[in-house]
XYZ file of C-alpha atoms in Angstrom:
748
model
C -3.299 -29.336 -62.984
C -5.182 -26.282 -63.987
C -2.474 -25.213 -66.660
C -3.881 -27.763 -69.174
C -7.073 -26.012 -69.285
C -7.287 -23.430 -72.147
C -7.495 -19.942 -70.895
C -10.275 -17.944 -72.489
C -9.161 -14.960 -74.613
C -8.622 -11.923 -72.486
C -10.834 -9.069 -73.123
C -9.270 -5.848 -74.310
C -7.389 -4.018 -71.467
C -7.936 -7.091 -69.072
C -5.623 -7.492 -66.201
C -2.937 -10.132 -67.008
C -2.114 -10.692 -63.383
C -5.221 -10.973 -61.476
C -3.585 -11.570 -57.862
C -1.019 -8.933 -58.269
C -3.629 -6.173 -59.315
C -5.920 -7.497 -56.684
C -3.671 -7.361 -53.812
C -1.475 -4.328 -54.506
C -1.695 -1.374 -52.191
C -2.157 2.141 -53.546
C 0.581 4.458 -52.304
C -1.129 7.574 -50.612
C -0.149 11.044 -51.529
C 2.448 13.119 -49.864
C 0.143 15.264 -47.827
C -2.607 12.904 -46.493
C -0.314 10.813 -44.146
C 1.294 13.843 -42.596
C -1.951 15.638 -41.948
C -3.525 12.442 -40.472
C -0.362 11.936 -38.346
C -0.242 15.418 -37.050
C -3.984 15.246 -36.138
C -3.597 11.986 -34.385
C -0.614 13.425 -32.406
C -2.493 16.593 -31.482
C -5.229 14.368 -30.049
C -2.671 12.251 -28.129
C -1.379 15.355 -26.639
C -4.779 16.635 -25.338
C -4.697 14.595 -21.950
C -1.396 16.307 -20.989
C -3.094 19.629 -20.755
C -5.034 18.409 -17.553
C -2.013 17.426 -15.717
C 0.349 20.295 -17.006
C -0.867 23.865 -16.813
C -0.648 25.721 -20.274
C 2.450 27.564 -20.871
C 5.567 27.550 -23.187
C 5.190 23.827 -23.559
C 2.004 23.909 -25.601
C 3.345 26.252 -28.215
C 6.466 24.137 -28.486
C 4.835 20.893 -28.758
C 2.194 22.235 -31.336
C 5.088 23.823 -33.225
C 7.196 20.475 -33.487
C 4.096 18.520 -34.423
C 3.529 21.058 -37.402
C 7.278 20.983 -38.401
C 7.228 17.166 -38.498
C 4.295 17.002 -40.792
C 5.666 19.700 -42.880
C 8.999 18.338 -43.353
C 7.327 14.757 -43.981
C 5.308 16.328 -46.889
C 8.384 18.087 -48.309
C 10.504 14.877 -47.961
C 7.988 12.781 -49.884
C 7.662 15.357 -52.529
C 11.410 15.840 -53.132
C 12.227 12.127 -52.883
C 9.040 10.832 -54.457
C 10.944 9.423 -57.643
C 13.259 7.439 -55.714
C 12.767 3.796 -54.551
C 10.478 3.226 -51.622
C 13.218 2.315 -49.055
C 15.504 5.363 -49.903
C 12.551 7.724 -50.090
C 11.521 6.835 -46.621
C 14.878 6.960 -45.300
C 15.589 10.279 -46.488
C 12.202 11.647 -45.392
C 12.934 10.355 -41.916
C 16.260 11.986 -41.792
C 14.881 15.287 -43.036
C 12.116 15.158 -40.249
C 14.676 14.413 -37.605
C 16.871 17.302 -38.836
C 13.894 19.683 -39.110
C 12.463 18.985 -35.580
C 16.027 19.040 -34.080
C 16.662 22.483 -35.313
C 13.136 23.689 -34.375
C 13.716 22.300 -30.736
C 17.015 23.967 -30.722
C 15.886 27.400 -31.812
C 12.786 27.099 -29.384
C 14.438 25.608 -26.209
C 18.192 26.077 -26.139
C 19.055 28.862 -28.739
C 21.235 30.773 -26.177
C 23.802 27.838 -26.513
C 23.312 26.992 -30.282
C 25.328 27.912 -33.354
C 23.679 30.607 -35.084
C 20.789 29.944 -32.738
C 19.521 26.902 -34.515
C 22.247 24.286 -34.759
C 22.894 22.292 -31.372
C 26.281 22.215 -29.748
C 27.818 20.122 -27.081
C 26.737 22.702 -24.726
C 23.096 22.549 -25.859
C 23.182 18.724 -25.307
C 24.459 19.330 -21.820
C 21.839 22.024 -21.053
C 19.110 19.764 -22.567
C 20.290 16.744 -20.263
C 20.139 19.234 -17.094
C 16.640 20.594 -18.049
C 15.556 16.883 -18.586
C 16.534 15.957 -15.011
C 14.869 19.112 -13.717
C 11.681 18.028 -15.543
C 11.806 14.662 -14.148
C 12.247 16.080 -10.557
C 9.189 18.523 -11.133
C 6.981 15.676 -12.367
C 8.162 13.363 -9.536
C 7.417 15.983 -6.843
C 4.837 17.979 -8.409
C 0.990 18.006 -8.121
C -1.305 18.114 -11.064
C -1.723 20.463 -12.837
C 2.021 20.962 -12.728
C 3.158 24.514 -13.299
C 4.654 24.987 -16.885
C 8.255 25.553 -16.992
C 11.275 25.585 -19.367
C 12.417 22.040 -18.143
C 8.959 20.807 -18.868
C 8.701 22.543 -22.165
C 11.983 20.802 -23.196
C 10.901 17.442 -21.987
C 7.706 17.549 -23.778
C 8.963 19.123 -26.996
C 11.502 16.478 -27.306
C 8.845 13.748 -26.456
C 6.303 14.861 -28.936
C 8.945 15.557 -31.749
C 9.654 11.662 -31.459
C 5.955 10.849 -31.192
C 4.943 13.070 -34.188
C 7.713 11.561 -36.353
C 6.865 7.996 -35.322
C 3.050 8.535 -35.979
C 3.976 10.145 -39.360
C 5.960 7.184 -40.404
C 3.452 4.638 -39.126
C 0.562 6.280 -41.108
C 2.507 6.761 -44.212
C 3.619 2.954 -44.123
C -0.246 2.229 -43.443
C 0.693 0.458 -40.197
C -2.946 1.126 -38.934
C -3.194 -1.046 -35.898
C 0.192 0.073 -34.566
C -0.769 3.747 -35.245
C -3.888 3.202 -33.063
C -2.186 1.356 -30.199
C 0.666 3.845 -30.121
C -1.355 6.912 -30.056
C -3.808 5.531 -27.494
C -0.969 4.577 -25.165
C 0.739 8.142 -25.423
C -2.860 9.675 -24.683
C -3.776 7.447 -21.821
C -0.170 7.820 -20.054
C -1.113 10.921 -18.133
C -4.113 9.393 -16.680
C -2.194 6.133 -15.637
C 0.502 7.911 -13.979
C -1.423 10.874 -12.111
C -4.472 8.416 -11.146
C -6.430 11.266 -12.626
C -10.210 11.234 -13.509
C -11.066 9.815 -16.914
C -10.678 12.244 -19.693
C -14.163 11.462 -21.669
C -13.217 14.247 -24.197
C -10.040 12.635 -25.054
C -11.607 9.081 -25.300
C -14.223 10.474 -27.776
C -11.607 12.350 -29.839
C -9.315 9.246 -30.001
C -12.285 7.145 -31.094
C -13.034 9.500 -34.005
C -9.260 9.412 -34.981
C -9.424 5.657 -34.831
C -12.242 5.758 -37.369
C -10.334 8.135 -39.547
C -7.161 6.023 -39.281
C -9.053 2.878 -40.267
C -10.908 4.593 -43.089
C -7.356 5.893 -44.356
C -5.979 2.443 -44.253
C -8.964 0.970 -46.162
C -8.856 3.558 -48.834
C -5.318 2.930 -49.693
C -5.472 -0.880 -50.109
C -6.832 -2.282 -53.380
C -7.616 -5.430 -51.878
C -10.268 -3.936 -49.544
C -13.667 -4.287 -50.805
C -14.665 -1.080 -52.181
C -18.253 -1.286 -50.979
C -17.531 -2.505 -47.570
C -14.184 -0.848 -46.655
C -15.953 2.248 -45.227
C -18.583 -0.015 -43.338
C -15.700 -1.852 -41.906
C -13.851 1.222 -40.602
C -17.261 2.834 -39.605
C -18.309 -0.275 -37.628
C -15.065 -0.350 -35.818
C -14.965 3.259 -34.985
C -18.671 3.599 -33.984
C -17.886 0.301 -31.680
C -15.067 2.186 -30.074
C -17.128 5.202 -29.483
C -20.028 3.292 -27.951
C -17.762 1.335 -25.688
C -16.000 4.590 -24.579
C -19.487 6.171 -23.681
C -20.706 3.092 -21.810
C -17.579 1.414 -20.305
C -15.028 4.203 -19.751
C -16.880 6.180 -16.768
C -16.744 2.818 -15.037
C -13.119 1.989 -15.677
C -11.030 2.044 -12.539
C -8.259 3.959 -13.696
C -8.159 6.018 -10.648
C -8.882 3.110 -8.380
C -6.507 0.125 -7.669
C -7.746 -3.440 -7.712
C -7.304 -4.072 -3.867
C -10.189 -1.697 -2.831
C -13.749 -2.492 -2.278
C -16.704 -0.206 -3.397
C -15.911 3.375 -4.161
C -12.311 4.335 -3.952
C -10.968 7.668 -2.867
C -7.938 8.856 -4.824
C -5.728 10.991 -2.327
C -3.041 13.252 -3.807
C -0.336 15.312 -2.102
C -2.075 18.722 -2.501
C -4.787 20.861 -0.887
C -7.658 20.319 -3.360
C -9.666 18.425 -0.892
C -12.974 20.071 -1.636
C -14.293 17.596 -4.232
C -13.355 14.681 -1.893
C -14.990 16.179 1.024
C -18.320 17.212 -0.965
C -18.879 13.542 -1.875
C -22.708 12.855 -1.252
C -21.696 9.585 0.608
C -18.563 8.936 2.392
C -16.669 5.511 2.280
C -14.657 3.891 4.890
C -10.977 4.979 4.191
C -9.037 2.741 6.906
C -9.245 1.224 10.316
C -6.727 1.432 12.932
C -5.802 0.071 16.563
C -3.584 2.118 18.842
C -1.739 1.121 22.192
C -2.694 4.971 23.175
C -5.849 6.022 24.778
C -7.032 8.014 21.809
C -6.448 7.500 18.036
C -3.790 9.875 16.358
C -3.987 12.255 13.280
C -2.488 10.362 10.239
C -0.353 12.163 7.745
C 0.258 11.448 4.176
C 2.275 14.484 2.995
C 3.527 17.874 3.967
C 3.620 21.101 2.091
C 5.924 24.008 2.764
C 6.462 25.620 -0.658
C 4.044 28.330 -1.691
C 4.328 30.122 -5.009
C 1.421 32.617 -4.397
C -1.121 30.092 -5.925
C -0.347 26.641 -4.878
C 1.251 24.880 -1.903
C 3.509 22.210 -3.302
C 4.651 18.935 -1.601
C 7.980 18.785 0.049
C 10.697 16.811 -1.620
C 13.587 15.351 0.314
C 15.897 12.323 0.363
C 14.457 8.812 0.663
C 15.681 5.742 2.246
C 14.682 2.125 2.898
C 12.045 1.666 5.547
C 14.300 -0.747 7.418
C 16.651 2.299 8.177
C 13.777 4.001 9.982
C 13.033 7.704 9.930
C 16.065 9.377 11.382
C 16.661 10.816 14.898
C 14.357 12.519 17.127
C 14.046 16.288 16.721
C 13.574 17.308 20.327
C 15.899 17.682 23.230
C 16.260 14.797 25.837
C 14.997 17.002 28.488
C 11.658 17.002 26.744
C 9.212 14.094 27.651
C 8.234 11.715 24.860
C 5.034 9.866 24.448
C 5.573 6.489 22.527
C 2.818 4.285 21.088
C 2.174 1.642 18.469
C -0.442 2.029 15.834
C -1.784 -0.798 13.471
C -3.514 0.420 10.294
C -5.342 -1.253 7.504
C -6.167 0.855 4.389
C -9.314 -0.152 2.785
C -10.698 2.327 0.137
C -7.849 4.661 -0.246
C -5.628 4.975 -3.413
C -2.386 6.681 -3.041
C 1.317 6.608 -3.463
C 1.582 7.434 0.270
C 0.741 5.473 3.456
C -1.230 7.355 6.147
C 1.132 7.242 9.222
C 0.860 8.992 12.771
C 3.474 11.363 13.815
C 6.381 10.975 14.507
C 6.885 7.461 12.915
C 10.255 5.796 13.994
C 9.663 2.211 12.750
C 7.161 0.691 10.148
C 6.568 -3.024 9.546
C 4.274 -5.016 7.562
C 4.867 -3.732 3.899
C 7.019 -4.792 1.151
C 10.291 -3.124 -0.206
C 8.491 -0.706 -2.458
C 7.906 1.666 0.125
C 10.478 4.249 1.280
C 10.654 6.725 4.343
C 11.195 10.454 4.065
C 13.065 11.346 7.155
C 12.485 15.205 6.538
C 8.735 14.882 7.331
C 8.468 11.322 8.575
C 6.231 10.115 5.787
C 6.132 7.083 3.559
C 6.183 7.179 -0.090
C 6.389 4.722 -3.069
C 6.853 5.112 -6.845
C 5.544 1.621 -7.531
C 3.198 0.517 -4.850
C -0.383 1.776 -3.913
C -1.602 2.196 -0.371
C -5.014 0.244 -1.043
C -4.896 -3.053 0.932
C -2.006 -2.290 3.011
C -1.781 -3.619 6.438
C 0.912 -2.366 8.637
C 2.088 -1.160 12.172
C 3.907 2.084 13.063
C 5.996 2.736 16.137
C 5.813 6.510 16.852
C 7.254 8.930 19.571
C 5.998 12.501 20.057
C 7.384 15.353 21.931
C 5.310 16.168 25.109
C 6.707 19.441 26.374
C 5.175 21.449 29.322
C 3.684 24.819 28.726
C 6.722 26.442 30.203
C 9.005 24.525 27.972
C 7.073 25.297 24.695
C 6.804 29.079 25.880
C 10.548 29.300 26.231
C 11.191 27.821 22.886
C 11.481 29.917 19.857
C 9.541 29.219 16.574
C 12.644 29.696 14.358
C 14.660 27.697 11.933
C 15.026 27.472 8.168
C 12.064 28.829 6.446
C 11.018 29.767 2.928
C 10.625 33.511 2.542
C 6.947 34.470 2.226
C 5.695 34.658 -1.546
C 5.960 38.137 -3.003
C 2.786 40.127 -3.576
C 0.616 38.599 -0.872
C -2.532 40.695 -0.173
C -1.683 43.062 2.834
C -4.769 41.707 4.907
C -2.699 38.564 5.510
C 0.154 40.299 7.476
C -2.013 42.937 8.939
C -4.530 40.452 10.258
C -1.572 38.307 11.757
C -0.333 41.278 13.691
C -3.817 42.338 14.982
C -4.569 38.834 16.300
C -1.331 38.405 18.136
C -0.985 41.928 19.267
C -1.409 40.968 23.075
C 0.922 37.724 22.822
C 4.371 37.785 24.079
C 5.985 34.393 22.990
C 5.720 32.615 19.697
C 3.594 30.031 21.204
C 1.165 32.210 22.555
C 0.846 34.069 19.232
C 0.127 30.818 17.576
C -2.501 29.853 20.057
C -4.038 33.297 19.746
C -4.482 32.522 15.804
C -5.801 29.151 16.620
C -8.389 30.399 19.136
C -9.349 33.257 16.780
C -9.932 31.040 13.798
C -12.018 28.536 15.892
C -14.170 31.198 17.591
C -14.711 33.781 14.816
C -15.103 31.511 11.870
C -17.630 28.926 10.727
C -17.206 25.720 8.878
C -18.622 25.421 5.308
C -17.821 23.258 2.400
C -20.250 25.158 0.190
C -19.525 28.806 1.014
C -16.100 28.861 -0.845
C -17.915 27.554 -3.872
C -20.718 29.863 -3.963
C -18.592 32.926 -3.011
C -15.939 31.935 -5.593
C -12.899 31.544 -3.496
C -12.527 27.914 -3.252
C -8.938 27.703 -3.916
C -5.628 27.652 -2.222
C -3.965 30.950 -3.675
C -3.323 34.135 -1.804
C -6.375 35.736 -3.171
C -8.597 32.947 -1.842
C -6.991 33.306 1.466
C -7.595 37.039 1.606
C -11.184 36.568 0.715
C -11.460 33.688 3.368
C -10.242 36.303 5.876
C -13.127 38.551 4.882
C -15.882 36.170 4.589
C -14.643 34.153 7.665
C -16.179 30.797 6.277
C -14.677 28.003 4.711
C -13.160 24.300 5.289
C -9.820 22.962 6.391
C -7.737 23.953 3.330
C -8.659 27.636 3.970
C -8.164 27.522 7.747
C -4.716 25.780 7.252
C -3.621 27.872 4.411
C -4.625 31.175 6.204
C -2.943 30.111 9.491
C 0.261 29.028 7.548
C 0.523 32.485 5.708
C -0.107 34.336 8.722
C 2.519 32.520 10.780
C 4.993 32.788 7.862
C 4.420 36.754 7.897
C 5.382 36.710 11.475
C 8.793 34.917 10.377
C 7.799 31.439 11.731
C 8.943 28.204 9.864
C 5.665 26.579 8.858
C 4.253 23.965 6.740
C 0.900 22.305 5.889
C 0.021 18.559 6.653
C -2.457 16.469 4.459
C -3.905 13.459 6.191
C -6.823 12.319 8.283
C -8.611 13.488 11.332
C -8.592 10.995 14.254
C -10.952 8.125 13.676
C -14.029 7.376 15.562
C -14.301 4.435 17.919
C -16.470 1.591 16.852
C -18.148 -1.193 18.882
C -15.657 -3.756 17.488
C -12.488 -4.840 19.364
C -9.458 -6.556 18.516
C -8.628 -8.512 21.591
C -8.899 -5.712 24.189
C -8.069 -3.047 21.785
C -10.812 -0.550 20.419
C -11.216 -0.493 16.485
C -11.255 2.948 15.196
C -12.736 3.864 11.883
C -11.577 6.644 9.599
C -14.015 7.747 6.685
C -13.178 9.605 3.576
C -15.030 12.771 4.795
C -12.252 12.966 7.498
C -9.545 13.807 4.979
C -8.028 16.967 6.481
C -5.345 19.464 6.458
C -3.669 21.277 9.281
C -0.545 23.569 9.967
C 2.608 22.754 11.820
C 5.216 25.123 13.248
C 8.869 24.322 13.861
C 9.977 25.065 17.463
C 13.720 25.013 18.217
C 14.436 22.063 20.476
C 11.022 20.617 20.101
C 10.567 20.041 16.405
C 7.391 20.437 14.545
C 4.260 21.126 16.448
C 0.760 20.848 15.106
C -1.942 23.374 15.439
C -5.819 22.967 14.793
C -7.317 26.185 13.494
C -10.374 24.741 11.784
C -13.528 25.592 13.403
C -15.544 22.663 14.916
C -13.106 20.001 13.799
C -10.279 18.216 15.524
C -8.578 18.958 18.742
C -6.911 22.229 19.413
C -3.292 22.213 20.691
C -2.932 23.030 24.279
C -0.196 22.014 26.693
C -0.411 22.099 30.425
C 1.787 23.764 32.764
C 4.275 21.873 35.099
C 1.864 22.679 37.998
C -0.921 20.790 36.419
C 1.506 17.752 35.528
C 2.821 18.921 32.274
C 2.491 17.937 28.813
C -0.707 17.038 27.066
C -1.019 13.297 28.099
C -0.605 12.043 24.386
C 1.038 14.789 22.645
C -0.132 18.039 21.255
C -2.488 16.249 18.513
C -4.292 14.069 21.154
C -7.983 13.977 20.209
C -10.993 13.182 22.381
C -12.461 10.001 20.887
C -16.100 9.648 19.929
C -18.007 6.364 19.954
C -20.078 5.583 16.731
C -21.283 2.030 17.360
C -22.027 -0.119 14.157
C -22.838 -3.752 13.268
C -20.743 -4.004 10.028
C -18.224 -6.873 9.606
C -14.931 -6.177 10.902
C -11.992 -4.651 8.880
C -9.640 -4.481 11.658
C -5.874 -4.337 11.007
C -4.309 -7.689 11.843
C -1.160 -6.228 13.263
C -1.486 -4.573 16.649
C 0.350 -2.826 19.413
C 1.258 -6.190 20.928
C 2.487 -7.585 17.482
C 4.366 -4.487 16.266
C 7.374 -6.265 14.923
C 5.442 -9.172 13.338
C 4.476 -9.166 9.657
C 1.046 -7.668 9.809
C -0.474 -8.511 6.434
C -2.815 -11.368 6.384
C -5.196 -12.605 8.932
C -8.711 -14.074 8.963
C -10.602 -10.968 8.681
C -9.521 -9.827 5.186
C -12.019 -7.664 3.260
C -14.000 -9.106 0.413
C -12.703 -7.967 -2.773
C -15.269 -6.424 -5.209
C -14.953 -8.012 -8.511
C -16.291 -5.166 -10.625
C -12.981 -3.211 -10.938
C -11.130 -6.590 -12.011
C -13.980 -7.497 -14.372
C -14.129 -4.017 -16.114
C -10.342 -3.893 -16.399
C -10.197 -7.512 -17.757
C -12.860 -6.711 -20.434
C -11.027 -3.716 -21.491
C -7.728 -5.429 -21.693
C -9.481 -8.408 -23.555
C -11.141 -6.012 -25.980
C -7.734 -4.384 -26.839
C -6.183 -7.828 -27.327
C -9.076 -9.005 -29.497
C -9.654 -5.798 -31.583
C -7.217 -6.832 -34.486
C -8.950 -10.244 -34.687
C -12.461 -8.789 -34.677
C -11.760 -6.352 -37.355
C -10.416 -9.178 -39.497
C -13.330 -11.471 -38.631
C -15.755 -8.621 -39.699
C -13.970 -8.324 -42.975
C -14.103 -12.066 -43.626
C -17.782 -12.159 -42.765
C -18.411 -9.322 -45.296
C -16.383 -10.857 -47.969
C -18.085 -14.372 -47.617
C -21.399 -12.623 -47.746
C -20.493 -11.102 -51.089
C -18.945 -14.411 -52.223
C -22.291 -16.030 -51.519
C -23.696 -13.520 -53.983
C -21.245 -14.699 -56.667
C -18.639 -11.970 -56.291
C -15.441 -13.716 -57.266
C -13.116 -10.848 -56.343
C -14.118 -10.883 -52.908
C -13.678 -14.629 -52.519
C -10.106 -14.431 -53.965
C -9.160 -11.334 -51.906
C -10.189 -13.391 -48.790
C -8.171 -16.382 -49.801
C -5.220 -14.011 -50.352
C -5.462 -12.386 -46.841
C -5.924 -15.864 -45.179
C -2.635 -17.133 -46.856
C -1.011 -13.832 -45.663
C -2.368 -14.398 -42.143
C -1.215 -17.979 -41.953
C 2.452 -17.185 -43.169
C 1.994 -19.045 -46.601
C 4.173 -17.913 -49.363
C 2.824 -15.745 -52.197
C 4.276 -13.864 -55.251
C 3.194 -11.081 -57.089
C 3.677 -12.970 -60.338
C 1.238 -15.663 -59.437
C -1.638 -16.092 -61.664
C -4.852 -17.727 -60.144
C -4.021 -21.014 -61.714
C -0.487 -20.859 -60.478
C -1.570 -19.989 -57.021
C -4.090 -22.802 -57.132
C -1.676 -25.406 -58.175
C 0.577 -24.545 -55.222
C -2.083 -24.746 -52.744
C -3.404 -28.211 -54.136
C 0.106 -29.688 -54.197
C 1.596 -28.205 -51.016
C -1.403 -27.512 -48.747
C -3.824 -30.245 -49.912
C -6.566 -27.869 -50.997
C -9.456 -29.484 -52.666
C -9.123 -29.433 -56.551
C -12.776 -29.179 -57.125
C -13.267 -26.297 -54.669
C -10.199 -24.532 -56.125
C -11.496 -25.096 -59.588
C -14.665 -23.391 -58.869
C -12.799 -20.303 -57.488
C -10.245 -20.183 -60.286
C -12.974 -20.439 -63.096
C -15.061 -17.677 -61.312
C -11.954 -15.329 -61.019
C -11.070 -15.952 -64.767
C -14.561 -15.396 -65.900
C -14.696 -12.069 -63.867
C -11.186 -11.009 -65.159
C -11.166 -12.184 -68.683
C -14.765 -12.592 -70.267
C -16.123 -9.807 -72.362
C -19.434 -9.994 -70.397
C -19.073 -9.475 -66.575
C -21.633 -11.973 -64.849
C -21.801 -13.080 -61.375
C -20.880 -16.608 -60.490
C -22.902 -18.981 -58.461
C -22.689 -19.278 -54.581
C -18.840 -19.345 -53.986
C -19.057 -19.199 -50.103
C -19.157 -22.972 -49.977
C -15.856 -23.797 -51.941
C -14.250 -20.659 -50.270
C -14.916 -22.034 -46.844
C -13.880 -25.454 -47.915
C -10.430 -24.249 -49.084
C -9.788 -21.929 -46.079
C -10.588 -24.640 -43.762
C -8.020 -26.970 -45.449
C -5.426 -24.241 -45.331
C -5.956 -23.583 -41.594
C -5.482 -27.454 -41.173
C -2.230 -27.383 -42.975
C -0.378 -25.334 -40.556
C 0.379 -25.663 -36.805
C -1.949 -24.643 -33.926
C 0.477 -21.899 -33.178
C 0.188 -20.286 -36.691
C -3.593 -20.484 -36.681
C -3.713 -18.753 -33.202
C -1.417 -16.148 -34.411
C -3.411 -15.751 -37.609
C -6.593 -15.085 -35.489
C -5.056 -12.856 -32.831
C -2.530 -10.805 -34.863
C -3.653 -10.967 -38.627
C -0.691 -10.016 -40.760
C -3.095 -8.656 -43.447
C -3.966 -5.739 -40.831
C -0.861 -5.452 -38.624
C 1.368 -4.898 -41.681
C -0.718 -1.850 -42.541
C -2.882 -3.531 -45.030
C -0.093 -4.021 -47.387
C 0.463 -7.093 -49.578
C 3.237 -9.344 -48.020
C 5.918 -10.321 -50.592
C 8.082 -13.623 -50.235
């Protein structure tokens, strides 16, 4: 069709193959991709420093990133004259070998040949340390203490990440690079339910800008005047969205909650939550007992001098219960049922009263830990849970508990504790004869000689959980629950008693609402609490309440006064706080303990804001490739309207690539036009205008702009899109191949 038209004489040095020259990607140098890949990997590493304390792992990770980058540069220089596929394969093998040697030398050199070459023993040692790292992460509290197993795990992880990012950048797989590094960086926040890392989001936004700019610069098809504008616009958009939307994203809040969410972790860092300017309703409960119980989330009995760490023990399905009772048959028991509805708490642990024996109303994602009678999950969130717990608590007489010995398996006190801790314990308990009396003496001493303050520890600089903070607390005699519990625990431990700290909630306050004849109790976020427990032989774990002005102190009655405490040692005196808010009462109850307690007519109203923000964020990620491609099309169309033939032809080539239409490097403009007219029904007149403009631009001695090319370009593009299936059109819009294939020309 167009072949019969005489082609104008080519200008000296003119390109014989317009399409090939216009669409060929320029290979980047050997240094640029590795430097950019290393920088992107370092930015992806940043969020991990907030969940793992700095240590050996930071050096290892930075080292393997540098090794991966240097070996990539060396490989591309050494093998640069080989074919692309062979060069890339040899470079990848060199990177794998270099990072393997580096990891071996830094992490398992004691088992390696010549200290650098891994052996079978090295592989077994790495496997063992990886398992240890998994255990530390599963049972740890952010920030997790740095260790050799964590250094092994993170070193291997980022060796793989660094090589993958280096390869993605070198192949100009721009969108995949952005998505992969973003996923690696956001992972610590998703797993730990941590706070939004604004610094990382800003750094990642800058990296996205640089990566997009790199991709545009190394693609000759990109409009030279607008490639920087496209990359800049995309990067600035991401930064703006980060600043505006990121603080509101509910990464630390699951969808079932309403209003502000309280994220509770199994550690003693409760100060920030307790100092919230406004409290939120955490949960409601109904109980068959006369008073509401304390609720527990976790126990901590391992102290390393700085941090109390959560207990780790075997788990079992909830339907298997929580194990046998810990007290002798001669000791009375108090049994009750408690129905709980969690409202605005995000946690991988369910609040339960002590000592739980059976729990109903939740699905199979939850497991019991008989060691401390708590409920945990690796897949579920407590927000929105509605369940019933049957409990039994030891209720000894004063004589029974005085005869019992506070003994059992206990961890040795941490080394290097300040002397004031043991000295104070001996002074306070000097007049007590039994273990129980010593503990009561300490409880009374704390409650009478100390004051409660959330602000004093911050102002005085001892707002922590370490031994030094406890020593300062004993001198200042003011603090809040974590200081009282921590000091009590270390003092009891110095006396040789097995002790642990419980994280949970104070007993709720009564409301003016009822479910049938049962009072509904409300527990707020500012009732988050910690208290110590001591193990007594034949009685089990007994709680104490040393925190001044809060809770109910432990006190058992003598046999002459009726014995026991009525509801167990943690029985509080209820307080009434009338209110007129809608009921969020749990749907289960003491009289329906064995029924499924989820559901009911009084379910909370779902706040649509978290869902909306999450949906918008996901939608933005899904639409980002299409939005970048649309921006490029609009810019090219604008230039085509001004007569830029090459911009119009480049847009035609990219559209063919997006739609999956065949193209060849050897195609001239007329050959491609003939193929589109015959196979795809393109309008000959519109194609003729575009071909004439391209040939005029490429072969004429005098370079002049053609007329308005936007109209014929629009006509041809519309016809091409109509010639393919709806599925192909949707794929072209959502996942444009011209971007996803690294801005490289697709050859068929």
